[in-house]
């Protein structure tokens, strides 16, 4: 009895194992998008691209070097210069048909010493990062009462009487309800981008903001703030989420709470820098260019792993995968490491300027600047007919990689090309859940990148570009 | 000049910001699946479910308690008993209509002391975990030459002469090329599940396997092995990936390499345990049951966070979300914490047995046992007409949550219900890239769970069950 029951139990257990979610034997490998019939040869090539990326993990190896050997790459920094030299060398060593740089000048902002933010009369030191391009406080720091607001409108409504001489504290949280965290980020970032300029209009002496992001830790997130020429520039900084909560609580207990803020950041003269470009020359249409890019610069905290070392290494690897598999593109395909996305977009503008000046023909441009996370889809800014054509290719992709191709998408660096030449643009859209936990913060490091997720991004981009090159728009 | 150029530059930069992937102003919130028109009221309810889950994060809070206050929950362990009591209390405190347990007996395997695996004559101690249900080595350990194989077929081909008296080392890696890592896992796991029994048939004295998983670290992954009654039971253990590589290298350098293995695991008498069930009673069809479940037991390393604390807490929260939003289901909805998925499926079998005995009517059953990661889709084992109906609901979901509803899916614990009563089954399918890095290992801990990803799973399940309850199959 015992024996036969046990054997039955084993058999049932084995059967139930086969029924689980994780069993491949009963299911085809992967989950194909259910649609039209397509050239099976293309599906094969795209599978090869995925296989190669997932097994060699060359994107991951390059990103490791960029993050751990070079590190942060703020425009004008030593790291940015090293990254320019190194990516040029990497692409030269791969033997791409052309590798070259575009010269430009970039803003040259320096954070200076570690910033200090303290609630007066308290031992509580808040975590803080100066916003990019912020001016310094006076050398000895600055102390002022704090007025908490939920947004720009509050400042305008409260007016000069309430704001003058104060530190304005923008404390509206990033909305956790939105599924695409990029949308949540976009809904909160006005506090950072224009909050300081608006507060200055009403006489504020400084601004602190609740970091824009989705985490609940105490790591502050930096990012550019934009001053206006006609208005005084005031120091501006981001607090960690928990620090923002502590400041809010202090204000609740004592509305006269004062904050001490000290930072000695400065903006030097514009510095020389470069976009770095690698090309595979097209066999049929060498004068028609497909751009794939990310931005090589990063903020000066963390390692710029997701933002946007990943996009740069992926762009190089798209060409590398073509090369390895012997795919000779019909159009010229460029991997572009754009400089200075974070605080000026000078690289993107220079690229567009030269494209126009040199009468270049640009078929389309794709940017990866939304993180190294597992792919979800592509967003496309192009004619409806192009969008429809692209969508017909979905069955080539496992639904767990590219699940949709939607209308609308691009990137900061390829925006100027779109504006100047009308070039259609594509934005790679990875899963967004983790991006704004780390974005612009000390947590944007290589160890937070998952090798398979990163490589699935590379292969998705390569597969999509392969189809565009072969079939056009 | 400078001023006007700068203002232009600011304007361009602001414009380019608006063009980036991350900007919500130019795009609708989220990305809807583009399909048929559906009841807008349902879309509203589903949005509320997502809003509530993402803002209150109650699944995450519960999982925190389960992982950090209770910990591992192997069948028969103190942790499993505590988890039974605690989940019963949680559901009672929520005031679900009925909360009760189902009694059963479970296998009672104990790992014993930390296992030892050493290459003889080397200082290199390999990382190792006994496979679940393995027998012990002799008390003083066991030393034998090692024969490396790539799979079960190798053992059969090599035959008794090559295998007898040896430790068989199954070293076939998990295939990194497969996009669904569950498929890769399924393709390698035979070495663990039946490898030891097959090796024993040919006279092997023990088995070590390369861990089944996708990581490249040195953390071993355990999991059940199945012995056969007619064949001697031999000790079996999993090596960390790097340890497996080191052993392979040692064998390459010296084919006579011997391995020392010591473990004192044992299987005690079956122990009493329970499934734990919470119910919301149906208003129209109280006798028709919708089951939502995960398994409460886990392996005895890590914290059983993804496997499968997440699925249990999500199941409870589906009922909780209904309760909070005042959704009174038409059918009776059960959250079931199944016991003993990992090494016996006794909970799933008991559930099916009682369902049959009590003449219960089961409409459908959904299991979440594939990790707390960002949702991708559902797999459905049901009539084609049901599948088509379910697929028509896709537009209710943001494509960054449920992107597909595919044919085929279920779970180990609801498999017996399907077999016994023919109940249709659904498997929740989160993104699989990270699951088999941590699965059955010391790395399956709460800190590897992302709160938003977990809650998106809860809300996706709740939304889908809401529609099934309302519209049927």
PDB file of C-alpha atoms in Angstrom, chain B residues 140-243:
ATOM      1  CA  UNK B 140      31.662  10.743   8.457  1.00  0.00           C
ATOM      2  CA  UNK B 141      30.917  11.865   4.904  1.00  0.00           C
ATOM      3  CA  UNK B 142      31.552  10.140   1.618  1.00  0.00           C
ATOM      4  CA  UNK B 143      34.470  10.354  -0.803  1.00  0.00           C
ATOM      5  CA  UNK B 144      34.401   9.100  -4.370  1.00  0.00           C
ATOM      6  CA  UNK B 145      35.689   9.841  -7.860  1.00  0.00           C
ATOM      7  CA  UNK B 146      33.523  12.148  -9.910  1.00  0.00           C
ATOM      8  CA  UNK B 147      32.102  11.469 -13.333  1.00  0.00           C
ATOM      9  CA  UNK B 148      30.822  14.540 -15.134  1.00  0.00           C
ATOM     10  CA  UNK B 149      27.819  14.231 -17.426  1.00  0.00           C
ATOM     11  CA  UNK B 150      25.599  16.605 -19.346  1.00  0.00           C
ATOM     12  CA  UNK B 151      22.345  14.812 -18.682  1.00  0.00           C
ATOM     13  CA  UNK B 152      20.406  11.654 -17.979  1.00  0.00           C
ATOM     14  CA  UNK B 153      21.092  10.193 -21.398  1.00  0.00           C
ATOM     15  CA  UNK B 154      24.839  10.336 -20.769  1.00  0.00           C
ATOM     16  CA  UNK B 155      24.427   8.226 -17.654  1.00  0.00           C
ATOM     17  CA  UNK B 156      22.375   5.636 -19.507  1.00  0.00           C
ATOM     18  CA  UNK B 157      24.838   5.483 -22.381  1.00  0.00           C
ATOM     19  CA  UNK B 158      27.914   5.282 -20.179  1.00  0.00           C
ATOM     20  CA  UNK B 159      26.338   2.459 -18.209  1.00  0.00           C
ATOM     21  CA  UNK B 160      27.143   0.776 -14.932  1.00  0.00           C
ATOM     22  CA  UNK B 161      30.833   0.327 -15.637  1.00  0.00           C
ATOM     23  CA  UNK B 162      31.492   4.043 -15.816  1.00  0.00           C
ATOM     24  CA  UNK B 163      29.030   5.072 -13.103  1.00  0.00           C
ATOM     25  CA  UNK B 164      29.290   2.487 -10.328  1.00  0.00           C
ATOM     26  CA  UNK B 165      30.958   3.719  -7.151  1.00  0.00           C
ATOM     27  CA  UNK B 166      31.150   7.257  -8.525  1.00  0.00           C
ATOM     28  CA  UNK B 167      29.628  10.592  -7.701  1.00  0.00           C
ATOM     29  CA  UNK B 168      27.706  11.639 -10.798  1.00  0.00           C
ATOM     30  CA  UNK B 169      28.081  15.349 -11.551  1.00  0.00           C
ATOM     31  CA  UNK B 170      25.257  16.674 -13.738  1.00  0.00           C
ATOM     32  CA  UNK B 171      26.701  19.861 -15.183  1.00  0.00           C
ATOM     33  CA  UNK B 172      24.428  20.890 -18.050  1.00  0.00           C
ATOM     34  CA  UNK B 173      23.833  24.646 -17.683  1.00  0.00           C
ATOM     35  CA  UNK B 174      20.449  26.296 -17.776  1.00  0.00           C
ATOM     36  CA  UNK B 175      19.996  27.591 -21.324  1.00  0.00           C
ATOM     37  CA  UNK B 176      20.406  31.366 -21.290  1.00  0.00           C
ATOM     38  CA  UNK B 177      19.044  31.728 -24.824  1.00  0.00           C
ATOM     39  CA  UNK B 178      15.428  31.123 -23.889  1.00  0.00           C
ATOM     40  CA  UNK B 179      13.518  34.308 -23.282  1.00  0.00           C
ATOM     41  CA  UNK B 180      11.135  32.751 -20.791  1.00  0.00           C
ATOM     42  CA  UNK B 181      13.485  31.598 -18.074  1.00  0.00           C
ATOM     43  CA  UNK B 182      10.816  29.188 -16.852  1.00  0.00           C
ATOM     44  CA  UNK B 183      11.380  27.290 -20.078  1.00  0.00           C
ATOM     45  CA  UNK B 184      15.125  27.313 -19.468  1.00  0.00           C
ATOM     46  CA  UNK B 185      14.538  26.043 -15.939  1.00  0.00           C
ATOM     47  CA  UNK B 186      12.220  23.347 -17.221  1.00  0.00           C
ATOM     48  CA  UNK B 187      14.853  22.271 -19.717  1.00  0.00           C
ATOM     49  CA  UNK B 188      17.518  21.756 -17.051  1.00  0.00           C
ATOM     50  CA  UNK B 189      15.564  20.553 -14.035  1.00  0.00           C
ATOM     51  CA  UNK B 190      15.445  16.874 -15.008  1.00  0.00           C
ATOM     52  CA  UNK B 191      19.012  16.655 -13.714  1.00  0.00           C
ATOM     53  CA  UNK B 192      17.701  17.567 -10.283  1.00  0.00           C
ATOM     54  CA  UNK B 193      14.321  15.847 -10.221  1.00  0.00           C
ATOM     55  CA  UNK B 194      15.239  12.465 -11.660  1.00  0.00           C
ATOM     56  CA  UNK B 195      19.033  12.703 -12.080  1.00  0.00           C
ATOM     57  CA  UNK B 196      19.821  11.114  -8.700  1.00  0.00           C
ATOM     58  CA  UNK B 197      17.370   8.231  -9.180  1.00  0.00           C
ATOM     59  CA  UNK B 198      18.752   7.505 -12.650  1.00  0.00           C
ATOM     60  CA  UNK B 199      22.369   7.672 -11.446  1.00  0.00           C
ATOM     61  CA  UNK B 200      21.489   5.305  -8.590  1.00  0.00           C
ATOM     62  CA  UNK B 201      20.144   2.800 -11.104  1.00  0.00           C
ATOM     63  CA  UNK B 202      23.659   2.541 -12.503  1.00  0.00           C
ATOM     64  CA  UNK B 203      25.367   2.246  -9.127  1.00  0.00           C
ATOM     65  CA  UNK B 204      26.355   5.849  -8.387  1.00  0.00           C
ATOM     66  CA  UNK B 205      27.026   6.552  -4.698  1.00  0.00           C
ATOM     67  CA  UNK B 206      25.924  10.194  -4.793  1.00  0.00           C
ATOM     68  CA  UNK B 207      24.941  12.989  -7.148  1.00  0.00           C
ATOM     69  CA  UNK B 208      25.914  16.618  -7.356  1.00  0.00           C
ATOM     70  CA  UNK B 209      24.295  18.900  -9.901  1.00  0.00           C
ATOM     71  CA  UNK B 210      25.041  22.299 -11.290  1.00  0.00           C
ATOM     72  CA  UNK B 211      22.298  24.456  -9.741  1.00  0.00           C
ATOM     73  CA  UNK B 212      19.313  24.989 -11.980  1.00  0.00           C
ATOM     74  CA  UNK B 213      19.055  28.733 -12.484  1.00  0.00           C
ATOM     75  CA  UNK B 214      20.138  31.734 -14.526  1.00  0.00           C
ATOM     76  CA  UNK B 215      22.597  33.507 -12.239  1.00  0.00           C
ATOM     77  CA  UNK B 216      26.376  33.411 -12.551  1.00  0.00           C
ATOM     78  CA  UNK B 217      27.088  33.704  -8.840  1.00  0.00           C
ATOM     79  CA  UNK B 218      28.082  30.979  -6.389  1.00  0.00           C
ATOM     80  CA  UNK B 219      24.792  30.607  -4.539  1.00  0.00           C
ATOM     81  CA  UNK B 220      23.385  27.066  -4.815  1.00  0.00           C
ATOM     82  CA  UNK B 221      19.717  26.408  -5.589  1.00  0.00           C
ATOM     83  CA  UNK B 222      17.907  23.533  -3.907  1.00  0.00           C
ATOM     84  CA  UNK B 223      14.649  21.846  -4.955  1.00  0.00           C
ATOM     85  CA  UNK B 224      13.055  18.446  -4.735  1.00  0.00           C
ATOM     86  CA  UNK B 225      14.563  15.284  -6.058  1.00  0.00           C
ATOM     87  CA  UNK B 226      12.393  12.194  -6.547  1.00  0.00           C
ATOM     88  CA  UNK B 227      13.639   8.776  -5.580  1.00  0.00           C
ATOM     89  CA  UNK B 228      12.192   5.529  -6.877  1.00  0.00           C
ATOM     90  CA  UNK B 229      11.195   2.874  -4.374  1.00  0.00           C
ATOM     91  CA  UNK B 230      12.919   0.013  -6.120  1.00  0.00           C
ATOM     92  CA  UNK B 231      16.259   1.783  -6.390  1.00  0.00           C
ATOM     93  CA  UNK B 232      18.708   2.743  -3.614  1.00  0.00           C
ATOM     94  CA  UNK B 233      18.381   6.319  -2.438  1.00  0.00           C
ATOM     95  CA  UNK B 234      21.667   8.155  -2.775  1.00  0.00           C
ATOM     96  CA  UNK B 235      22.658  11.562  -1.395  1.00  0.00           C
ATOM     97  CA  UNK B 236      22.089  14.406  -3.823  1.00  0.00           C
ATOM     98  CA  UNK B 237      23.119  18.041  -3.686  1.00  0.00           C
ATOM     99  CA  UNK B 238      23.306  21.190  -5.810  1.00  0.00           C
ATOM    100  CA  UNK B 239      26.506  23.192  -6.305  1.00  0.00           C
ATOM    101  CA  UNK B 240      26.696  26.933  -6.848  1.00  0.00           C
ATOM    102  CA  UNK B 241      27.335  27.876 -10.490  1.00  0.00           C
ATOM    103  CA  UNK B 242      30.911  28.929  -9.905  1.00  0.00           C
ATOM    104  CA  UNK B 243      31.531  25.908  -7.715  1.00  0.00           C
TER     105      UNK B 243
END
